[in-house]
Short mmCIF file of C-alpha atoms in Angstrom, two decimals:
data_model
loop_
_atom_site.label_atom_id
_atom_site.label_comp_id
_atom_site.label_asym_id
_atom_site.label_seq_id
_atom_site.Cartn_x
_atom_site.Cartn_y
_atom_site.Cartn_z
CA UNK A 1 -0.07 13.93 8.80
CA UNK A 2 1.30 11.34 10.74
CA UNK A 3 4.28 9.25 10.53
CA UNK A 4 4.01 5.64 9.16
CA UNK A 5 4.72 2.52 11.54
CA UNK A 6 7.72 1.03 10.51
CA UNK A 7 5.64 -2.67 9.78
CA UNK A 8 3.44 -0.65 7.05
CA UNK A 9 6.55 0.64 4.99
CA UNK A 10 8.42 -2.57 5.11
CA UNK A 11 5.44 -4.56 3.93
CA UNK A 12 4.09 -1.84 1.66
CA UNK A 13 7.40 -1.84 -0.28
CA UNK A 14 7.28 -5.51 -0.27
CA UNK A 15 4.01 -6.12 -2.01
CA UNK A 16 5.11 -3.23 -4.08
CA UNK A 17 8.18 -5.41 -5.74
CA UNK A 18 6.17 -8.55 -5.55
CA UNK A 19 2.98 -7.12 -6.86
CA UNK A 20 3.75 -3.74 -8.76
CA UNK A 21 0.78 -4.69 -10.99
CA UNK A 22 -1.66 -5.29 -8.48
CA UNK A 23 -1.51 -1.78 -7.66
CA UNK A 24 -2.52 1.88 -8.81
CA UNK A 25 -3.15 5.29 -7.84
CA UNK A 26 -6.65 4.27 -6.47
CA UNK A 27 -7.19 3.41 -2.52
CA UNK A 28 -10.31 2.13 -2.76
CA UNK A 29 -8.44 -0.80 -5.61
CA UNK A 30 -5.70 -1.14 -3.48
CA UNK A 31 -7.48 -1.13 -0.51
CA UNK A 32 -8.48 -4.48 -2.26
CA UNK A 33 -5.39 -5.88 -3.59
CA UNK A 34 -3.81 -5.53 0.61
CA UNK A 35 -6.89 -7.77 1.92
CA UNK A 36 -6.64 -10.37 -1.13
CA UNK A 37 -2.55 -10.67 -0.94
CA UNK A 38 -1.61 -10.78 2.57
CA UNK A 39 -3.44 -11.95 5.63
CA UNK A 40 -3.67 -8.64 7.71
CA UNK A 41 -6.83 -9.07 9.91
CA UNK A 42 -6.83 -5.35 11.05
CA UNK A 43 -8.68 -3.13 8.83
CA UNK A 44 -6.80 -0.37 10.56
CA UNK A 45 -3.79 -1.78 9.28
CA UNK A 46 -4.85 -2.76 6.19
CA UNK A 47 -6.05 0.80 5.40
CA UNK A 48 -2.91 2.12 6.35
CA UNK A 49 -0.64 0.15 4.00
CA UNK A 50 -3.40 0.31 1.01
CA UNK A 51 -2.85 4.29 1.78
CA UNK A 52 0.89 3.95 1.98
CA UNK A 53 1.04 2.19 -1.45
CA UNK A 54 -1.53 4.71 -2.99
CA UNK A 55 0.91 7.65 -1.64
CA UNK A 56 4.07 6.05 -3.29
CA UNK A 57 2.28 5.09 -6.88
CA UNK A 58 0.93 8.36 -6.62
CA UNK A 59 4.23 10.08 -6.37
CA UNK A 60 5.73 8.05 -8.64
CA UNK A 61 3.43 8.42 -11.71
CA UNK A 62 3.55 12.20 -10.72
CA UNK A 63 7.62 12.15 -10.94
CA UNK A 64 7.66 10.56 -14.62
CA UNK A 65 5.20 13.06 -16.04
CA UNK A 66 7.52 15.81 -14.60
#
């Protein structure tokens, strides 16, 4: 797996606190939500922080049930 750019963190974790509702554990949905809230041009890019958010709501909804 490779390492995430440092760009798709910092704006991954800020459309998380902005938008934590606009997201879930589903790429394809968030995949949406990146392209309708920011103004990324780069599908590349976009895919990368729709994957980034999926990983961290993913993790996180795995934690509470634990």
């Amino acid at each position: 797996m490779a390492i995430k750019p440092k760009y798709v963190k910092q704006l991954g974790k800020v459309l998380l606190e902005k938008y934590p509702e606009a997201f879930n554990t589903d790429f394809e949905t968030n995949k949406e939500s990146v392209a309708t809230l920011t103004n990324v041009e780069s599908k590349g890019v976009r895919n990368r922080i729709a994957g980034y958010i999926t990983r961290k709501k993913g993790g996180a909804a795995s934690s509470q049930s634990a």
